Amino acid sequence: MKLKRWAAALAAVTLGLAGCAGDGGSGGAAGESTLRWAVTLPAHWDPVVSGSGAQFRILSLAYASLTEIDETGKAVPSLAKGWDYNATGDQVTFHLRPNLKFSDGEPLNAAAVKSYLERAKTQKNSALFGDLTSIKSVTAQGDVDVVIALTQVDYQIPLLLGERVAQITSPKAAQDPAKLDQSPVGAGPFVVTDNVPGSHVYLKKNPDYWDAANIHIDRVELQPAPDAATIVSGLKTGAYDFANLGAAQIKAAEAAGLDVVYQPGFNASNISINVNKAPFTNPKVVDAVRYATNRQEYVDKVTFGKGKATDQPFPPGYVAYDEQSANLFPYDPDKAEQLLAEAGYAPGQIKLDLVIQGATYATASEIVQSQLKAVGIDVTIKVDPNWEKPFFAKDLTLSVYGTTGRESPVQTLTAHFGPNGPLNLSTPYEPAGFAEAVAVARSTPLDSPDYAKNLQAATRVGLRSRALVFTYSQPNIFVKTKKVSAITPIPGQIHWAGLKVEP
């Protein structure tokens, strides 16, 4: 193990020296401002295929979105300088900035936005089609007005069409979706100049970006994230300037004099249950899992005290978090054992496979295993590198998952509790009354005094679902060197405007 760590550290030093290279390689020209980010490189560069998971943060280097959010989570202009609804709330028109263009020189106009949204709804491998069910049709009126007719009254659209769902791609490049998926063509703050899968991605500043005046970084270099234990040493040697940081490495980063950044977010983790498969076809078994769950153990062991317990798909304090539903199923292992007995199961009779993605979920899955074992359910942890295929095909019986949330809280609710929700392992199951409660939330203007109340009511109904047991929430944790300026605390996102790196 020591040899492995020594070798990793040596590799970091070597990479740091390589970062001093001249033009054409890592480092760029003398005097350029370069951000070196150690991160899991995207498998997909097409936002339609990548979907709304955490990699949208990386794709935001190359793509601009129709809207953005501010520090309060409010929708604000981006490619669209504004928008307005009709009187009945079933049509919204976005007004684009004039003279926008993609990095391939193609115009980013209303027709391009129409093309993107239609592709996101219809492309066979789209990961976004389920998020766009409110969109009935898209019409380009001239170059700058995008008119979206809706299938229902939905005031969430400006939030929905932000970084996770509406990073607009060049329609010319999208004619070859497979190529676009590896060679991004957008209108973001940077342009990819070199992409070697598994090795690195280099980007340069895009002079045609709509807010280029506020982009102060000349180059971005994405390097594959090393073993978590060597992240800190990589930043100390100068191999990296910025990286995601595991909670277990916080003390080491602080001791090294690095800046640990706690970026706010909408994160929430859960135990995913398939109620279409035994033994979870019996509601008492589901309730037993609920009462067997000690959320504080997740906070202590997974987040090292930096997170919070949550029994909802939102962190406490968020606008959609329902205080009335807090602690509906308090930790009570005796109650869990009683429910299993009432369901007709003897201790050890239930044996389940808990299928997970990999090391990221190792500690959480071990907690699930231990807590369920304590009430008489035997769990075997199985790691599947291709976990996403059986999970999103809804073939698993039990899993764990963490979501980065969405700009739109209604989108978060439907993703978890809706009959076609990608995070609902029990599709097509949905709790009774959910569709009606979500419709009320959708139809409430964002500035209405009833907005929070109606959102929380929809959360309350969604939590009747037997498909999810929420466990904990934690902020997005990053580490940076002193060369990198303060990061604007945008919930769940990294905004590149205003960010500086000393040359």
XYZ file of C-alpha atoms in Angstrom:
503
model
C 0.000 0.000 0.000
C 2.835 2.394 0.851
C 4.452 1.645 -2.509
C 1.175 2.351 -4.283
C 0.798 5.715 -2.533
C 4.445 6.613 -3.221
C 3.931 5.836 -6.911
C 0.755 7.935 -7.010
C 2.539 10.845 -5.364
C 5.417 10.553 -7.856
C 2.894 10.617 -10.695
C 1.386 13.775 -9.240
C 4.799 15.429 -9.095
C 5.500 14.381 -12.681
C 2.173 15.833 -13.772
C 2.984 19.067 -11.957
C 6.258 19.347 -13.868
C 4.423 18.602 -17.091
C 2.117 21.494 -16.220
C 5.060 23.829 -16.859
C 5.341 22.706 -20.497
C 5.013 25.181 -23.339
C 2.432 25.597 -26.065
C 0.562 22.551 -27.309
C 0.688 20.672 -24.027
C -0.403 21.170 -20.469
C 0.204 24.655 -19.159
C -0.263 26.849 -22.260
C 1.662 30.001 -23.057
C 3.630 31.952 -20.476
C 1.467 34.336 -18.469
C -1.772 32.532 -19.233
C -4.188 31.886 -16.404
C -4.751 28.120 -16.227
C -7.081 26.108 -13.991
C -6.005 22.480 -13.463
C -8.991 20.474 -12.260
C -8.668 16.883 -11.028
C -12.048 15.352 -11.768
C -13.761 12.254 -13.128
C -13.689 12.900 -16.863
C -17.100 12.832 -18.579
C -18.068 9.669 -20.394
C -20.480 11.765 -22.465
C -20.076 15.300 -23.788
C -23.539 15.535 -25.298
C -25.849 16.987 -22.608
C -28.795 15.101 -24.083
C -27.041 11.797 -23.398
C -25.187 12.815 -20.242
C -28.422 13.850 -18.561
C -28.862 15.928 -15.441
C -26.356 14.191 -13.174
C -23.319 15.825 -11.567
C -21.258 15.894 -14.773
C -23.309 18.861 -15.991
C -20.852 20.947 -13.944
C -18.021 19.867 -16.234
C -20.085 20.248 -19.386
C -20.858 23.830 -18.334
C -17.299 24.656 -19.423
C -18.207 23.995 -23.047
C -21.932 24.733 -23.056
C -24.131 27.637 -22.038
C -27.677 27.077 -20.835
C -30.897 28.894 -21.536
C -31.100 30.072 -17.907
C -28.962 29.937 -14.772
C -29.679 30.255 -11.060
C -28.366 32.762 -8.544
C -27.198 32.212 -4.972
C -30.789 31.912 -3.756
C -31.723 29.329 -6.398
C -33.781 31.825 -8.412
C -33.806 31.520 -12.220
C -31.791 34.306 -13.868
C -30.849 35.115 -17.499
C -28.109 33.338 -19.432
C -28.497 32.702 -23.182
C -32.022 33.961 -22.671
C -32.025 37.563 -21.470
C -35.594 37.185 -20.243
C -38.894 35.318 -20.564
C -42.605 35.802 -20.059
C -45.691 33.625 -19.698
C -49.073 34.068 -21.286
C -52.053 34.864 -19.073
C -53.036 31.212 -18.605
C -49.559 29.882 -17.763
C -49.490 27.260 -20.510
C -47.069 29.071 -22.832
C -43.716 30.703 -22.135
C -41.561 32.746 -24.509
C -37.798 33.005 -24.007
C -36.043 36.015 -25.510
C -32.482 35.193 -26.569
C -29.584 37.605 -26.593
C -28.904 38.726 -30.170
C -25.957 37.555 -32.273
C -25.062 34.485 -30.223
C -23.020 31.779 -31.921
C -21.607 28.329 -31.293
C -17.922 27.484 -31.294
C -18.297 26.048 -34.825
C -19.527 29.420 -36.059
C -23.164 28.385 -36.397
C -25.741 30.884 -35.090
C -27.274 30.172 -31.692
C -30.734 31.428 -32.478
C -34.310 30.432 -31.742
C -34.157 27.687 -34.374
C -31.113 26.172 -32.625
C -32.883 26.126 -29.254
C -35.941 24.550 -30.885
C -33.713 21.891 -32.466
C -32.056 21.114 -29.125
C -35.284 20.766 -27.145
C -36.880 18.587 -29.819
C -33.785 16.367 -29.926
C -33.810 16.076 -26.124
C -37.430 14.932 -26.292
C -37.075 12.468 -29.159
C -33.508 11.145 -29.500
C -33.544 7.428 -28.712
C -30.812 7.560 -26.072
C -31.886 10.868 -24.528
C -31.514 11.002 -20.764
C -33.667 14.132 -20.644
C -36.940 13.169 -22.319
C -38.596 12.424 -18.986
C -37.800 15.948 -17.773
C -39.537 17.599 -20.713
C -43.043 16.149 -20.482
C -44.542 19.621 -19.972
C -43.299 20.765 -23.376
C -45.875 20.220 -26.123
C -44.219 22.133 -28.943
C -41.451 24.646 -29.622
C -41.706 27.432 -32.185
C -38.974 29.782 -33.352
C -40.329 33.290 -33.943
C -37.612 35.155 -35.746
C -34.057 34.785 -34.493
C -34.466 35.529 -30.808
C -37.898 34.408 -29.572
C -38.473 30.780 -28.537
C -42.153 30.069 -27.902
C -42.804 26.939 -25.846
C -46.362 25.628 -25.716
C -46.988 23.476 -22.650
C -49.082 20.396 -22.019
C -50.104 21.858 -18.656
C -49.748 25.018 -16.638
C -46.112 24.922 -15.521
C -44.268 27.853 -13.984
C -41.186 25.708 -13.336
C -39.916 25.961 -16.934
C -37.377 28.785 -16.342
C -35.838 26.679 -13.553
C -36.075 23.480 -15.578
C -34.233 24.868 -18.599
C -31.040 25.608 -16.697
C -27.662 23.865 -16.628
C -28.949 20.357 -15.986
C -31.433 20.202 -18.860
C -30.807 22.979 -21.388
C -27.097 23.201 -22.218
C -27.645 24.073 -25.869
C -25.709 22.171 -28.545
C -24.909 23.177 -32.116
C -27.603 21.728 -34.391
C -25.013 21.212 -37.127
C -22.797 19.163 -34.784
C -25.848 17.283 -33.485
C -26.422 15.850 -36.951
C -23.751 13.346 -35.885
C -24.774 12.617 -32.260
C -22.054 10.015 -31.723
C -19.327 12.481 -32.699
C -20.876 15.281 -30.630
C -20.894 12.976 -27.623
C -17.093 12.944 -27.677
C -16.386 16.326 -29.312
C -18.546 19.018 -27.717
C -19.718 21.980 -29.762
C -21.502 24.543 -27.647
C -21.484 28.236 -26.798
C -20.011 28.048 -23.321
C -17.185 30.014 -21.726
C -14.560 27.591 -23.064
C -13.874 25.531 -26.184
C -12.370 22.033 -26.110
C -9.038 21.973 -27.951
C -7.844 18.467 -27.034
C -9.821 15.524 -25.668
C -8.046 12.219 -25.050
C -10.514 9.910 -23.288
C -9.142 8.655 -19.991
C -6.127 10.974 -20.226
C -7.068 14.663 -20.297
C -9.263 17.374 -21.726
C -7.855 20.818 -22.543
C -10.029 23.877 -23.116
C -9.351 27.506 -24.024
C -11.388 30.636 -23.395
C -14.197 31.241 -25.875
C -14.035 34.889 -27.036
C -17.573 34.598 -28.425
C -19.181 33.558 -25.130
C -22.002 35.947 -24.256
C -20.356 36.870 -20.928
C -16.714 36.588 -22.052
C -15.824 39.859 -20.335
C -16.312 38.147 -16.969
C -14.304 35.016 -17.819
C -10.814 35.570 -16.425
C -9.304 32.127 -17.009
C -7.455 31.500 -20.287
C -7.228 27.706 -20.115
C -8.775 24.799 -18.241
C -7.051 21.436 -17.993
C -9.109 18.478 -16.825
C -7.042 15.606 -15.441
C -8.418 12.254 -14.220
C -9.022 12.362 -10.480
C -6.417 10.232 -8.686
C -6.999 8.022 -5.674
C -8.761 10.060 -2.981
C -5.790 9.672 -0.640
C -3.486 11.489 -3.100
C -5.730 14.454 -3.961
C -4.191 16.601 -1.244
C -0.608 15.824 -2.259
C -1.502 16.591 -5.880
C -2.656 20.079 -4.947
C 0.345 20.657 -2.679
C 2.790 19.847 -5.501
C 0.946 22.062 -7.974
C -0.251 19.219 -10.176
C -3.804 20.469 -9.616
C -5.401 23.734 -8.551
C -8.882 22.412 -7.879
C -10.573 19.073 -7.126
C -13.586 17.395 -5.631
C -12.836 16.315 -2.071
C -14.094 13.389 -0.043
C -15.154 14.149 3.516
C -12.468 11.769 4.800
C -9.764 14.047 3.351
C -10.953 17.341 4.824
C -8.594 17.361 7.813
C -5.588 16.535 5.628
C -6.491 19.327 3.198
C -6.866 21.863 5.973
C -3.595 20.756 7.568
C -1.874 21.288 4.211
C -3.062 24.881 4.109
C -5.475 24.314 1.242
C -8.902 25.921 0.937
C -11.799 23.546 1.580
C -14.955 24.847 -0.106
C -18.405 23.800 1.060
C -20.595 24.589 -1.908
C -24.338 24.553 -1.110
C -26.497 22.098 -2.984
C -29.699 20.119 -3.170
C -28.007 16.764 -2.501
C -29.863 13.890 -0.865
C -29.014 10.193 -0.645
C -31.398 7.295 -0.314
C -32.033 3.588 -0.123
C -33.878 2.660 -3.315
C -36.485 -0.083 -3.048
C -38.376 -1.941 -5.779
C -41.894 -2.538 -4.473
C -42.634 -4.655 -7.537
C -40.279 -7.364 -6.242
C -40.543 -9.569 -3.149
C -40.229 -9.076 -0.239
C -41.019 -5.375 -0.771
C -44.399 -6.187 -2.268
C -45.372 -6.352 1.421
C -45.648 -2.790 2.806
C -44.694 -3.978 6.282
C -41.257 -5.011 5.021
C -40.750 -1.532 3.555
C -41.788 0.039 6.843
C -39.362 -2.256 8.655
C -36.515 -0.834 6.551
C -37.710 2.675 7.355
C -37.683 2.061 11.113
C -34.342 0.216 10.905
C -32.618 3.253 9.400
C -30.460 5.328 11.742
C -29.689 8.421 9.666
C -27.226 9.889 12.117
C -24.861 6.990 11.449
C -24.666 8.086 7.804
C -23.917 11.651 8.839
C -21.150 10.497 11.178
C -19.507 7.866 8.984
C -20.140 9.038 5.420
C -19.986 12.818 5.787
C -17.744 12.924 8.893
C -20.242 15.268 10.495
C -20.377 17.697 7.564
C -23.824 16.599 6.389
C -27.302 16.472 7.842
C -29.828 13.715 8.323
C -32.778 13.988 5.954
C -35.818 11.836 5.303
C -36.750 13.773 2.166
C -35.237 14.346 -1.297
C -34.110 17.782 -0.118
C -31.832 19.037 2.634
C -33.534 20.602 5.666
C -34.195 24.305 5.164
C -34.815 24.040 1.415
C -38.010 25.641 0.091
C -39.591 22.265 -0.771
C -38.598 20.556 2.510
C -41.774 19.672 4.430
C -41.425 20.134 8.179
C -44.742 18.342 8.731
C -43.221 15.169 7.286
C -39.975 15.295 9.236
C -39.187 12.131 11.211
C -42.307 10.220 10.169
C -40.367 6.986 10.665
C -37.972 7.550 13.577
C -35.196 5.059 14.209
C -36.852 2.178 16.060
C -35.244 -1.257 15.466
C -37.692 -2.944 17.828
C -40.583 -1.674 15.719
C -38.781 -2.930 12.591
C -38.451 -6.437 14.074
C -42.124 -6.406 15.043
C -43.202 -5.453 11.503
C -41.106 -8.233 9.960
C -42.696 -10.739 12.329
C -46.164 -9.449 11.406
C -45.216 -9.876 7.740
C -44.437 -13.544 8.474
C -40.646 -13.420 8.289
C -38.328 -15.012 10.831
C -34.935 -13.400 11.574
C -32.518 -14.151 8.719
C -35.256 -15.431 6.413
C -35.071 -12.386 4.121
C -31.885 -12.406 2.062
C -31.239 -9.552 -0.351
C -28.575 -8.364 -2.775
C -27.702 -4.686 -2.406
C -26.279 -3.688 -5.800
C -24.126 -0.553 -5.861
C -22.012 1.445 -8.306
C -18.653 1.209 -6.591
C -16.389 2.631 -3.921
C -18.311 5.913 -3.704
C -21.160 4.099 -2.015
C -19.108 1.570 -0.048
C -19.556 3.107 3.402
C -23.253 3.844 2.906
C -23.911 0.300 1.701
C -22.079 -1.161 4.695
C -24.302 0.895 6.979
C -27.404 -0.436 5.199
C -26.075 -3.970 5.581
C -25.333 -3.520 9.278
C -28.588 -1.786 10.194
C -30.766 -4.305 8.359
C -28.786 -7.208 9.825
C -29.611 -5.851 13.284
C -33.345 -6.319 12.634
C -33.091 -9.707 10.904
C -32.549 -8.959 7.192
C -29.410 -10.420 5.606
C -27.863 -8.241 2.902
C -25.078 -9.128 0.479
C -23.312 -6.162 -1.123
C -22.563 -6.568 -4.823
C -20.600 -4.056 -6.882
C -21.680 -3.720 -10.506
C -19.494 -1.435 -12.691
C -22.454 -1.216 -15.068
C -24.894 -0.508 -12.253
C -26.739 2.200 -14.140
C -28.118 -0.265 -16.688
C -30.104 -2.495 -14.281
C -30.932 0.478 -12.044
C -32.480 2.626 -14.761
C -34.068 -0.474 -16.305
C -35.679 -0.977 -12.850
C -34.370 -4.536 -12.611
C -32.822 -4.249 -9.143
C -34.548 -5.035 -5.864
C -32.418 -2.906 -3.541
C -29.791 -0.225 -4.118
C -28.438 3.058 -2.770
C -28.235 6.288 -4.678
C -27.366 9.929 -4.198
C -28.774 12.783 -6.240
C -27.388 16.270 -6.795
C -30.934 17.570 -6.985
C -32.340 19.856 -9.651
C -32.820 23.594 -10.072
C -36.548 22.859 -10.262
C -37.873 21.284 -7.048
C -40.841 19.882 -8.957
C -38.408 18.136 -11.292
C -36.731 16.611 -8.229
C -40.085 15.372 -6.940
C -41.156 13.812 -10.231
C -37.721 12.226 -10.748
C -38.099 10.391 -7.427
C -41.825 9.784 -7.106
C -43.334 10.020 -10.589
C -44.429 6.887 -12.454
C -41.643 7.367 -15.008
C -39.154 9.018 -12.684
C -35.578 7.945 -13.451
C -34.833 7.681 -9.714
C -37.993 5.694 -8.957
C -36.789 2.084 -8.872
C -40.426 0.975 -8.577
C -41.717 2.355 -11.902
C -44.628 2.607 -12.746
C -45.641 2.829 -9.091
C -46.400 6.251 -7.659
C -48.062 7.234 -4.380
C -51.771 8.002 -4.499
C -52.532 11.669 -5.083
C -49.017 12.567 -6.205
C -49.914 13.617 -9.759
C -52.589 15.967 -8.451
C -50.331 17.522 -5.799
C -47.517 18.077 -8.299
C -49.929 19.687 -10.754
C -50.865 22.244 -8.100
C -47.190 22.968 -7.411
C -46.417 23.329 -11.121
C -49.287 25.745 -11.628
C -48.171 28.046 -8.824
C -46.117 31.046 -10.019
C -42.662 31.167 -8.437
C -43.380 34.546 -6.862
C -46.741 33.506 -5.418
C -47.135 33.588 -1.613
C -48.518 30.040 -1.936
C -45.457 28.675 -3.749
C -43.629 27.212 -0.735
C -46.828 25.858 0.787
C -47.868 24.071 -2.409
C -44.383 22.684 -2.994
C -44.240 21.270 0.508
C -47.684 19.744 0.091
C -46.430 17.927 -3.014
C -43.395 16.711 -1.069
C -45.709 15.455 1.674
C -47.707 13.360 -0.774
C -44.567 12.110 -2.516
C -43.179 10.840 0.782
C -46.037 8.361 0.937
C -43.985 6.449 -1.628
C -42.685 3.087 -0.448
C -39.908 3.150 -3.058
C -37.398 5.379 -1.249
C -35.911 5.758 2.209
C -33.892 8.978 2.373
C -30.864 9.039 4.616
C -28.574 12.088 4.542
C -27.586 15.254 2.732
C -24.204 16.920 2.454
C -22.776 19.973 0.695
C -20.633 19.695 -2.411
C -17.062 19.670 -1.109
C -14.161 20.976 -3.170
C -10.541 21.778 -2.395
C -8.457 24.477 -4.064
C -5.094 26.137 -3.816
C -4.662 29.776 -2.810
C -4.132 30.594 -6.508
C -7.843 30.099 -7.145
C -10.204 32.886 -6.102
C -13.359 32.410 -4.051
C -16.099 30.355 -5.715
C -19.524 31.951 -5.877
C -21.854 29.835 -3.694
C -24.385 28.871 -6.367
C -26.382 25.844 -5.131
C -25.066 22.696 -6.801
C -23.183 24.551 -9.530
C -19.842 26.108 -10.391
C -20.145 29.428 -12.166
C -17.070 30.372 -14.158
C -17.846 34.073 -14.447
C -15.654 36.041 -12.063
C -13.433 33.102 -11.107
C -9.696 33.869 -11.266
C -6.501 31.821 -11.117
C -3.137 33.443 -10.557
C -0.765 32.708 -13.508
